[in-house]
mmCIF file of C-alpha atoms in Angstrom:
data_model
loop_
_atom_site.group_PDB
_atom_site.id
_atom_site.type_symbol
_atom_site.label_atom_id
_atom_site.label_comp_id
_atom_site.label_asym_id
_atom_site.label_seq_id
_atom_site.Cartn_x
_atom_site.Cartn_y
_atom_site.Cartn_z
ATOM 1 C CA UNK U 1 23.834 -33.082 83.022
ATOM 2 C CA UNK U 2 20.780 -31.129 83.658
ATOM 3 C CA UNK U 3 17.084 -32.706 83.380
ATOM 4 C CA UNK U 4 15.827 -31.288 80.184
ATOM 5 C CA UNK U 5 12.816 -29.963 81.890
ATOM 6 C CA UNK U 6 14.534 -27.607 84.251
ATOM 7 C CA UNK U 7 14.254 -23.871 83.245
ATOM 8 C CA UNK U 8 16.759 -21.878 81.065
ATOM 9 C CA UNK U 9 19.547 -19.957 83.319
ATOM 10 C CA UNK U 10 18.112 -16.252 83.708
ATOM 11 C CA UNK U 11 21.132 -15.402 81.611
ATOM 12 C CA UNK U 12 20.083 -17.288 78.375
ATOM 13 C CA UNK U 13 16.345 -15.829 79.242
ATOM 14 C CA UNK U 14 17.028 -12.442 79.086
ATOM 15 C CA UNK U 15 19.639 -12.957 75.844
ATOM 16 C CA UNK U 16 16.786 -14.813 74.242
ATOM 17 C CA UNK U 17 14.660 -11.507 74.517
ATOM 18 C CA UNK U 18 16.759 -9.413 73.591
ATOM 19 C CA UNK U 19 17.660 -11.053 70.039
ATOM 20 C CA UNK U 20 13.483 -11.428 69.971
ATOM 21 C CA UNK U 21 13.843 -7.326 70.212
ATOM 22 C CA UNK U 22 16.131 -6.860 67.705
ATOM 23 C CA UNK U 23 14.808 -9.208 65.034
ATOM 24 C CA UNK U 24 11.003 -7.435 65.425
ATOM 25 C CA UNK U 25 12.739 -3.672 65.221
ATOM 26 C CA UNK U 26 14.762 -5.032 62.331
ATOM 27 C CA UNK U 27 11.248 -6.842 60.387
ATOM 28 C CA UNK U 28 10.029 -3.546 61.239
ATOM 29 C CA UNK U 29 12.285 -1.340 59.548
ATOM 30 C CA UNK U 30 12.355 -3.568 56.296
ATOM 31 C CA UNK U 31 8.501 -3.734 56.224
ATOM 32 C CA UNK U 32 8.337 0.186 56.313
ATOM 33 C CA UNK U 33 11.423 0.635 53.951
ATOM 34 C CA UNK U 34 10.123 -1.786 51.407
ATOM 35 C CA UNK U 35 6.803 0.172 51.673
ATOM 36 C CA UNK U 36 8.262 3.338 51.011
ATOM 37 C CA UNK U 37 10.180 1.917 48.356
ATOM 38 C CA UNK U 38 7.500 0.869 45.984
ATOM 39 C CA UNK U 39 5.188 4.261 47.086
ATOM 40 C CA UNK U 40 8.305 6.409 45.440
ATOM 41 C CA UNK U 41 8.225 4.174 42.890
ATOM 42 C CA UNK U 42 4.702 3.913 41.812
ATOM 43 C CA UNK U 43 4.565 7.931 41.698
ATOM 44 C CA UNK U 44 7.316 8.309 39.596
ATOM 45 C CA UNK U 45 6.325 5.706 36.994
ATOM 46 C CA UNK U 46 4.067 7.858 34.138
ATOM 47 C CA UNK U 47 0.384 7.448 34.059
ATOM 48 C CA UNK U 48 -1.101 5.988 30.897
ATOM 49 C CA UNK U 49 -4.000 8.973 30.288
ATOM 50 C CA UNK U 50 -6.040 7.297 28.223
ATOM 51 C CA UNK U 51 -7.723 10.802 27.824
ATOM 52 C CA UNK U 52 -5.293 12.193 25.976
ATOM 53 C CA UNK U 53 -5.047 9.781 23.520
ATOM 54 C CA UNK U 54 -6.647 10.191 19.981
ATOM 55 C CA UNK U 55 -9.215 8.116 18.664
ATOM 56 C CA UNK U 56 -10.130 8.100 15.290
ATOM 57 C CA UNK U 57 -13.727 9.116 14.638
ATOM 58 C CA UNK U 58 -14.773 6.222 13.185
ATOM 59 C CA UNK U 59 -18.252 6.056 14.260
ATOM 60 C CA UNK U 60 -19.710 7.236 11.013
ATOM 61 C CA UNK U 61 -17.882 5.064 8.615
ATOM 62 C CA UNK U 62 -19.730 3.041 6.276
ATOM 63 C CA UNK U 63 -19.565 1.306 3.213
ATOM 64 C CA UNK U 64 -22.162 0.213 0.642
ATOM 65 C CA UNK U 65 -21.764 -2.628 -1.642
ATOM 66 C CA UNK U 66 -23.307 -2.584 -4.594
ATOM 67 C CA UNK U 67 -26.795 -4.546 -5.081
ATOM 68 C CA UNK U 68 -25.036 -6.224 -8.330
ATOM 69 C CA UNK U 69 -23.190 -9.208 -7.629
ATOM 70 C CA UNK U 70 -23.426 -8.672 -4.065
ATOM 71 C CA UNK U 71 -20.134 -10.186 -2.047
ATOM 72 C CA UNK U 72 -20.902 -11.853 1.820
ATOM 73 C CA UNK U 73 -18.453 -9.735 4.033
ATOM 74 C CA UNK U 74 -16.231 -11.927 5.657
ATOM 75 C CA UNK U 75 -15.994 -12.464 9.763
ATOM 76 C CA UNK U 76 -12.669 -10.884 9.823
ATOM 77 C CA UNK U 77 -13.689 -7.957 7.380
ATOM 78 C CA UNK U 78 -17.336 -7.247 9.587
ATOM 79 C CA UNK U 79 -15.478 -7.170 12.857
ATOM 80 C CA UNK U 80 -12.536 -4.765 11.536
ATOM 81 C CA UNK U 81 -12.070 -1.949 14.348
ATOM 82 C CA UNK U 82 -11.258 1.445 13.713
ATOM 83 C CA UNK U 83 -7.897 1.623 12.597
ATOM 84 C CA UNK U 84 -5.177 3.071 14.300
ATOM 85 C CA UNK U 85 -4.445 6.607 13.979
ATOM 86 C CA UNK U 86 -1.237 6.546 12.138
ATOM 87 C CA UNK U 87 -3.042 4.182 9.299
ATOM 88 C CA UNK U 88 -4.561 7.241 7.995
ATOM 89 C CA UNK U 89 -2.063 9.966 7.527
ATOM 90 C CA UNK U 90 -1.497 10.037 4.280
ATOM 91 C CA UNK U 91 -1.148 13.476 1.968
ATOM 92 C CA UNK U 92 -4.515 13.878 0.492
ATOM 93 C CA UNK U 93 -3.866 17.697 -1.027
ATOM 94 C CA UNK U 94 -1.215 17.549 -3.898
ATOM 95 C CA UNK U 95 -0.296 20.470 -5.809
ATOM 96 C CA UNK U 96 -2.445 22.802 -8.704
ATOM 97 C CA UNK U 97 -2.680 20.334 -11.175
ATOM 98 C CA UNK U 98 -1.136 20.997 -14.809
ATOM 99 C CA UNK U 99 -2.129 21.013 -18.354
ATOM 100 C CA UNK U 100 -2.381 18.169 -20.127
ATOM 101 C CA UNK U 101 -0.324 19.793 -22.374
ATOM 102 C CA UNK U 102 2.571 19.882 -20.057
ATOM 103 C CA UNK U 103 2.359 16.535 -18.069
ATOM 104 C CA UNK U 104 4.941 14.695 -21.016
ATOM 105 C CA UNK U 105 7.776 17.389 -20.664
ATOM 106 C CA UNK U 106 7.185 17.645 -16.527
ATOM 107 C CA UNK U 107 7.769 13.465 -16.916
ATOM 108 C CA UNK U 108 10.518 13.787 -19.259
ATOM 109 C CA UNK U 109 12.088 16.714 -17.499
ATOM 110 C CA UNK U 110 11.779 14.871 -13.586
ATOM 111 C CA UNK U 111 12.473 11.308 -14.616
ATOM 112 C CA UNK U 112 14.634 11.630 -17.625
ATOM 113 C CA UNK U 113 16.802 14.331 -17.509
ATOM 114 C CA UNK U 114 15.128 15.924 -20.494
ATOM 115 C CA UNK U 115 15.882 12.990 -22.958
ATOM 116 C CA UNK U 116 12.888 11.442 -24.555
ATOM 117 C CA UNK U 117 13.065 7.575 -23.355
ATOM 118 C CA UNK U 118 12.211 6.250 -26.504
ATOM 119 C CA UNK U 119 14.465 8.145 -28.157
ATOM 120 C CA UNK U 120 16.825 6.292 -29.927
ATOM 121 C CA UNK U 121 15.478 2.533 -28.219
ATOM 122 C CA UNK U 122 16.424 0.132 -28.495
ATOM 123 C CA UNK U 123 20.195 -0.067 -29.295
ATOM 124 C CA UNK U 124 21.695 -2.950 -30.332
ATOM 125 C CA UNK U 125 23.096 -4.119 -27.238
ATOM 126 C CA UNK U 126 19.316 -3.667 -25.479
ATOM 127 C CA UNK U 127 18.265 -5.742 -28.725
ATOM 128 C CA UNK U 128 20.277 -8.668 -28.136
ATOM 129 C CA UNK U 129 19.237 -8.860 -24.944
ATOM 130 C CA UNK U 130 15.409 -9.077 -24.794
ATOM 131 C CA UNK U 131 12.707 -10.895 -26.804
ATOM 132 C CA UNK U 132 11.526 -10.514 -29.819
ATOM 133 C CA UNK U 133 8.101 -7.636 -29.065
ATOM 134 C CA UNK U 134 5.439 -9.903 -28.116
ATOM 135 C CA UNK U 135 1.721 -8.650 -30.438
ATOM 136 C CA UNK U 136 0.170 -9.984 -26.688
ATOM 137 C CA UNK U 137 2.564 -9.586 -24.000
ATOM 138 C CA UNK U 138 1.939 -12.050 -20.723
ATOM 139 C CA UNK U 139 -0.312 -9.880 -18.312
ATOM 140 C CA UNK U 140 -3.344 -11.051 -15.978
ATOM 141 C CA UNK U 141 -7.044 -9.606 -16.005
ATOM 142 C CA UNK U 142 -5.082 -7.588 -18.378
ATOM 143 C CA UNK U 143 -8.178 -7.423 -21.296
ATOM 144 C CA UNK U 144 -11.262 -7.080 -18.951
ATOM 145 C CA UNK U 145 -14.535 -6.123 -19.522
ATOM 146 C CA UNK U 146 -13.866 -3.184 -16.721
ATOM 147 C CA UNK U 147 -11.401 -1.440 -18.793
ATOM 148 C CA UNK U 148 -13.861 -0.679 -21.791
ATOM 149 C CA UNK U 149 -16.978 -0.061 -19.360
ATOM 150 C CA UNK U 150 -14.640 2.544 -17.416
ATOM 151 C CA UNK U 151 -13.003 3.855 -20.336
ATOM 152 C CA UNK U 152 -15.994 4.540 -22.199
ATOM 153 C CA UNK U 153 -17.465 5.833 -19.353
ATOM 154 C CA UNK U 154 -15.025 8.400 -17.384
ATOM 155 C CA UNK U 155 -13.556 9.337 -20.920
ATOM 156 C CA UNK U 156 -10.042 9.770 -19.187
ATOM 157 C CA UNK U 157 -7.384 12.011 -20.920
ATOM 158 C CA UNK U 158 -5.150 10.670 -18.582
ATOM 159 C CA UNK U 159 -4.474 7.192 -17.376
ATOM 160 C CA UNK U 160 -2.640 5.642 -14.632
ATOM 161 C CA UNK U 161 -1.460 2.468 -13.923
ATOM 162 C CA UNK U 162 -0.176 0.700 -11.165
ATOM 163 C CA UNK U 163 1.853 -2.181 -12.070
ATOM 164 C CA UNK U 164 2.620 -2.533 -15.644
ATOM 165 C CA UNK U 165 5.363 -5.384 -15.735
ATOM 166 C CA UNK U 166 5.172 -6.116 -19.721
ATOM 167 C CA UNK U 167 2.429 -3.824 -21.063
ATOM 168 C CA UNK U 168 -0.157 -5.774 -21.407
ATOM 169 C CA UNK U 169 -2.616 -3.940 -19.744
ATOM 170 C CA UNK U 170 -1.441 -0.430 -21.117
ATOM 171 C CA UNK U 171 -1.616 -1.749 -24.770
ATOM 172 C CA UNK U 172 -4.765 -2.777 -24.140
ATOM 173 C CA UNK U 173 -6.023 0.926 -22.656
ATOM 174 C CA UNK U 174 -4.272 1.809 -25.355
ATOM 175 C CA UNK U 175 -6.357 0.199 -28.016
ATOM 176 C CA UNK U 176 -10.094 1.132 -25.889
ATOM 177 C CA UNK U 177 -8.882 4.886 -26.147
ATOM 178 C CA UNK U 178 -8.163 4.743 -29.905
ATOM 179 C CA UNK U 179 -11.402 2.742 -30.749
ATOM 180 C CA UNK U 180 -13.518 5.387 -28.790
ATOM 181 C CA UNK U 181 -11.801 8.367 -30.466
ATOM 182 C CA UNK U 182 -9.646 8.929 -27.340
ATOM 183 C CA UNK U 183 -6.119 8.799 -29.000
ATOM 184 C CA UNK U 184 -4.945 11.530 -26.997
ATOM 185 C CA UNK U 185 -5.201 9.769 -23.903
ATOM 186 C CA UNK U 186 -2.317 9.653 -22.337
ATOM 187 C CA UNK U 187 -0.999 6.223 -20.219
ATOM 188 C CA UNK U 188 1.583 6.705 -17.180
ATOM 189 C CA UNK U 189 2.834 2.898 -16.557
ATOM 190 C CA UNK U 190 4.136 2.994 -12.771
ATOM 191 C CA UNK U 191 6.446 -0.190 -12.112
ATOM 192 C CA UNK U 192 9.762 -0.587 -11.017
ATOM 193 C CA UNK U 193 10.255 -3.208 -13.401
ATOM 194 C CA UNK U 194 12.033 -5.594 -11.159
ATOM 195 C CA UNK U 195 9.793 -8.294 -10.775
ATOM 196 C CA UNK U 196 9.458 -10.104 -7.692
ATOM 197 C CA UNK U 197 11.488 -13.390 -6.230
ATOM 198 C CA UNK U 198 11.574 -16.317 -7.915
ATOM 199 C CA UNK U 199 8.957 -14.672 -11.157
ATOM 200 C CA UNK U 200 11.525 -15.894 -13.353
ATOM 201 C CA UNK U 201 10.968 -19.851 -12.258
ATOM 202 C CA UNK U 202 7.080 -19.312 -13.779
ATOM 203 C CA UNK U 203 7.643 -17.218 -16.585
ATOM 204 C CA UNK U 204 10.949 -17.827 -17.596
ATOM 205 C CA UNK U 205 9.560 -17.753 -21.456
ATOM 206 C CA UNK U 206 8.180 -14.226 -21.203
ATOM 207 C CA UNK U 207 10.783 -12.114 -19.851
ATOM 208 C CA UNK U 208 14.239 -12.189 -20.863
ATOM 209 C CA UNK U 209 17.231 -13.075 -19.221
ATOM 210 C CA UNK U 210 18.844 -10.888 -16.253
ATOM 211 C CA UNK U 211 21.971 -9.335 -17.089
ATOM 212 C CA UNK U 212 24.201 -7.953 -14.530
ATOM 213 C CA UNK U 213 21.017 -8.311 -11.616
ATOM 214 C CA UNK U 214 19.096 -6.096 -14.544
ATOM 215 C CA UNK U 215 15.802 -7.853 -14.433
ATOM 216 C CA UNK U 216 15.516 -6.291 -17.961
ATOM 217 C CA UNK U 217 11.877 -5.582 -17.832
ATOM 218 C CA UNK U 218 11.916 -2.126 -18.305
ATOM 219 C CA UNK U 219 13.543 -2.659 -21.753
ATOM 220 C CA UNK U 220 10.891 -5.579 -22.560
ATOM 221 C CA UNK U 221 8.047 -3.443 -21.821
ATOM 222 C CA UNK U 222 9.551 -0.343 -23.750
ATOM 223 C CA UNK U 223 10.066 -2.834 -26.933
ATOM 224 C CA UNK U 224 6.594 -3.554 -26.760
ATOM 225 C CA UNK U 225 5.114 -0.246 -26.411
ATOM 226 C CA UNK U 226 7.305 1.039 -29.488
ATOM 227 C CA UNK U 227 6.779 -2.248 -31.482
ATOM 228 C CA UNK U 228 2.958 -1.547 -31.626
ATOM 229 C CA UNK U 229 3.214 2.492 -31.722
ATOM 230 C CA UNK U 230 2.403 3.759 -28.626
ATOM 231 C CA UNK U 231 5.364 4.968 -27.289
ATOM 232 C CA UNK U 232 3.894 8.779 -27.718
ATOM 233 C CA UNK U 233 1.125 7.580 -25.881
ATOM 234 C CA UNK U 234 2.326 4.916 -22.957
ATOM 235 C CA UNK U 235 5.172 6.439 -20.764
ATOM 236 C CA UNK U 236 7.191 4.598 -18.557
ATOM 237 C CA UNK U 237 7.498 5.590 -14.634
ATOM 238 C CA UNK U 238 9.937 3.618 -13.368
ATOM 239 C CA UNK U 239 9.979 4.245 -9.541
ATOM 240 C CA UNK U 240 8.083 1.983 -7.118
ATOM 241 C CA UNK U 241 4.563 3.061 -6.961
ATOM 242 C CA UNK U 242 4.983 5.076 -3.495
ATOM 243 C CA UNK U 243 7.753 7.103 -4.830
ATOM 244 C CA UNK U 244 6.156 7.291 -7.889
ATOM 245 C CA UNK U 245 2.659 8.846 -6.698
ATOM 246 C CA UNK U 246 4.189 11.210 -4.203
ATOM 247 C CA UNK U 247 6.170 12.581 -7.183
ATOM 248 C CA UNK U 248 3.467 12.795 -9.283
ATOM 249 C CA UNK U 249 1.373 14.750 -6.424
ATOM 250 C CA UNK U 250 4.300 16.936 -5.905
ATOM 251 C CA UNK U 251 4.359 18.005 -9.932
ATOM 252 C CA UNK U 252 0.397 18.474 -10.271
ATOM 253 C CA UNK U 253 0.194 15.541 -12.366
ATOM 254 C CA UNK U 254 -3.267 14.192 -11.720
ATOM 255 C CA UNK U 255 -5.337 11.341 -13.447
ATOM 256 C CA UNK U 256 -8.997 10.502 -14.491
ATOM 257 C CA UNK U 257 -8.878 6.758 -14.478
ATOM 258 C CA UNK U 258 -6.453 4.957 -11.655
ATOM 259 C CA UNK U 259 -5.511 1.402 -11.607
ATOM 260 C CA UNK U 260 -4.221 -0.624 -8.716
ATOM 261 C CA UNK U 261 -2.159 -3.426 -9.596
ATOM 262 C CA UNK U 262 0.988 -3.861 -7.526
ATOM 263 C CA UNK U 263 1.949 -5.136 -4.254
ATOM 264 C CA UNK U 264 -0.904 -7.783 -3.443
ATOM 265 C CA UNK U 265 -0.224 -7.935 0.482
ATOM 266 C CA UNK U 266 -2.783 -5.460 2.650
ATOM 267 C CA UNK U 267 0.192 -3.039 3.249
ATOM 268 C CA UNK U 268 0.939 -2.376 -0.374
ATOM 269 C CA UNK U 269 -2.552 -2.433 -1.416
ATOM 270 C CA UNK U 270 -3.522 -0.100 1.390
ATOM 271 C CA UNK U 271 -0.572 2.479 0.925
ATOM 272 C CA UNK U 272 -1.162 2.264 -3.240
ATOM 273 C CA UNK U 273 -4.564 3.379 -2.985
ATOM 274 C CA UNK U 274 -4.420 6.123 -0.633
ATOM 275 C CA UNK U 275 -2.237 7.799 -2.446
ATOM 276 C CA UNK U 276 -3.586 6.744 -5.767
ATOM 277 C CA UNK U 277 -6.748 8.740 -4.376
ATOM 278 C CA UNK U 278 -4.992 11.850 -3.945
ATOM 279 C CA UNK U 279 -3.845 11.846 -7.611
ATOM 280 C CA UNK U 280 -7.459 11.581 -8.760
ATOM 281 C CA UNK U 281 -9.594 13.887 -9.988
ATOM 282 C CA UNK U 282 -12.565 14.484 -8.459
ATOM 283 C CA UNK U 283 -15.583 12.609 -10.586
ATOM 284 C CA UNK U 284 -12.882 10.015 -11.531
ATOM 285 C CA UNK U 285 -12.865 6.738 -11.042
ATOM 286 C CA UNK U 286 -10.149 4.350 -8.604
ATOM 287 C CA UNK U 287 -10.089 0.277 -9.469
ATOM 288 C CA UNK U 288 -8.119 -2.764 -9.387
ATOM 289 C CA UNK U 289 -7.061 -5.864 -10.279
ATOM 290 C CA UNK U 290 -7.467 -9.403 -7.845
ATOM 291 C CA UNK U 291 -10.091 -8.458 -5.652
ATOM 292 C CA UNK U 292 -10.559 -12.287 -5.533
ATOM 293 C CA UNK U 293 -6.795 -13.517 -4.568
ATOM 294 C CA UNK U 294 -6.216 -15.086 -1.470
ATOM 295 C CA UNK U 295 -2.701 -13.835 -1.220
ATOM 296 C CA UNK U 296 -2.021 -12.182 2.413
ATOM 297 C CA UNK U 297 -5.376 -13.858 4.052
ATOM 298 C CA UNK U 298 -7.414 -11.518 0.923
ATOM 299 C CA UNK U 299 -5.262 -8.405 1.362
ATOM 300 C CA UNK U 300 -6.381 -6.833 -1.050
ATOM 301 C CA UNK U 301 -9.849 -7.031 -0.240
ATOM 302 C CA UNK U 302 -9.194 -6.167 2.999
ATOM 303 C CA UNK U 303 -7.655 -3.058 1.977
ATOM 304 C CA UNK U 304 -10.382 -1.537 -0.451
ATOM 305 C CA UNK U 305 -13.105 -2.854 2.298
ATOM 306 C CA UNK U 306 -11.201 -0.856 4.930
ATOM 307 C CA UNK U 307 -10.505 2.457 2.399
ATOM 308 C CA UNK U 308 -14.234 2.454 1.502
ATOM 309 C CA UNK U 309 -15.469 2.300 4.653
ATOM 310 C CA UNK U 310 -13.047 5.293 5.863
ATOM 311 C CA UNK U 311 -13.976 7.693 2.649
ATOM 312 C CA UNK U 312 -17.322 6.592 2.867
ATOM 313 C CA UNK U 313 -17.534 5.519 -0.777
ATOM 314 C CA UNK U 314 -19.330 2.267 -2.804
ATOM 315 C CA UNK U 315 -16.861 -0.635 -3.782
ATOM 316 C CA UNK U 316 -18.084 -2.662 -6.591
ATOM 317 C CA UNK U 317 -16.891 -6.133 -8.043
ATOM 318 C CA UNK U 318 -16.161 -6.337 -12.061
ATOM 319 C CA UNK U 319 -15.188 -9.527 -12.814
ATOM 320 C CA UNK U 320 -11.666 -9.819 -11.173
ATOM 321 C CA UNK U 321 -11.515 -6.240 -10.891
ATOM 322 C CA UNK U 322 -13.110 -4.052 -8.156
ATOM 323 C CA UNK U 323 -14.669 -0.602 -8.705
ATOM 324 C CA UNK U 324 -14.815 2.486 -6.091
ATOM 325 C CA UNK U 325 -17.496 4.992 -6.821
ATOM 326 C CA UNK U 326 -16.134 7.889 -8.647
ATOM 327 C CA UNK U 327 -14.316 10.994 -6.606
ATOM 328 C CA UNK U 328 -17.066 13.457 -5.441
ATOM 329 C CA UNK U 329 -16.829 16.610 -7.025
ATOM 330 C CA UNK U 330 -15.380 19.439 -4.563
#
């Protein structure tokens, strides 16, 4: 055996160079194929051009709160940004509004087929179903101080509500109008009259029972209405609110006075008011119930706050109610 300290053979010297060569053409090659790998695929990756995208003007938004009862702004409501783009489309331009005169049959004609929905109510399967008409049906906020201030003050000849569930609030218009010698006034009720999950656990004395997945609300509130006379007077729109007010900017059908008292997450609240604001006529007036309720970290709040600050407009607290500044005047 050789002394490990002797030299290689020349053979095994010049083999040992030659597999150096190959391995430095061959880390060679990769380097410049990896490098013109990612440089074809860097350029054919699209640029994000922040230049072309839109940015809502926000910069000039405000929002004034009244000096009466004045409200801290919460951390999350100061630090709002502007909101996306997409947030704000909504139709504001509905069609030529109609006469008074005409908004029952356009109602009757669209939602009913041209029967009068009283007509006839209730029959004496419906009977046997719900409860006895309540003289006070269950309702929240639903007697207010707001609605006489607002009533007396817009003198609407038509109102409309958002979120009726058993009348309570509508009778209650109802009355105002008639003791400030505004018996015309006419009272859209927009619900779909289904309730919500589990409503039937809390209030299982005030609505009657479902039959066949019929929440049977509709029916209740109707009862109502006709059992204390109003059923010229408080019509029934029995869509959920967002089909509801695009229909009713589609036929003209406009109101003076708007409540908001649906969906109580920011998304409903948000979407209910925009389009509530389209329906209104210009020097009317736009409020709601709970601007108090925690429900959806104050989403209701957080939804006026926002639509106020994007129209520029005054939002105002009224007990448990909150008041926008009436619709400038075109």
């Amino acid at each position: 055996m050789e002394p490990a300290w002797l030299p290689l053979p020349q053979s095994a010297t010049s083999a040992q160079f030659k597999l150096r060569l190959h391995l430095s053409r061959a880390a060679i090659f990769l380097c410049l194929f990896s490098t013109g790998y990612m440089i074809g695929y860097l350029s054919s990756v699209p640029q994000f051009n922040l230049q072309n995208q839109f940015h809502p003007n926000c910069t000039a938004i405000t929002v004034a709160i009244s000096d009466t009862n004045p409200l801290p702004i919460k951390e999350h409501e100061s630090q709002t940004g502007p909101p996306p783009h997409d947030l704000l489309q909504f139709k504001t331009h509905c069609s030529k509004p109609i006469p008074k005169s005409e908004i029952l049959n356009t109602l009757i004609a669209n939602m009913f087929e041209g029967i009068e929905p009283y007509e006839g109510f209730p029959s004496a399967e419906v009977e046997s179903l719900i409860h006895k008409p309540a003289d006070h049906p269950r309702g929240w906020g639903s007697t207010g101080a707001v609605f006489r201030d607002l009533i007396d003050s817009v003198r609407p000849g038509v109102i409309i509500e958002l979120g009726s569930f058993l009348g309570a609030s509508a009778l209650h218009m109802a009355d105002v109008t008639r003791n400030l010698s505004l018996s015309s006034t006419l009272i859209l009720s927009v619900d779909d009259f289904r309730g919500w999950p589990n409503f039937r656990f809390r209030f299982r004395r005030d609505v009657p029972q479902n039959r066949h997945a019929d929440a049977l609300l509709l029916q209740q509130f109707m009862a109502n209405v006709k059992a204390a006379g109003e059923s010229q007077r408080i019509i029934p729109v029995p869509f959920s609110t967002g089909s509801a007010l695009i229909a009713l900017c589609e036929w003209g059908i406009y109101g003076d006075l708007i409540e908001v008292d649906a969906g109580h997450d920011f998304h409903s609240a948000w979407a209910d008011i925009n389009r509530a604001y389209a329906i209104l006529r210009p020097g009317g007036v736009l409020f709601g119930h709970d601007y108090f309720t925690v429900a959806d970290n104050r989403g209701v709040r957080r939804a006026v706050t926002l639509f106020a600050k994007v129209k520029g407009l005054t939002v105002r607290p009224h007990g448990q109610h909150w008041v926008l500044s009436p619709k400038p005047r075109e």
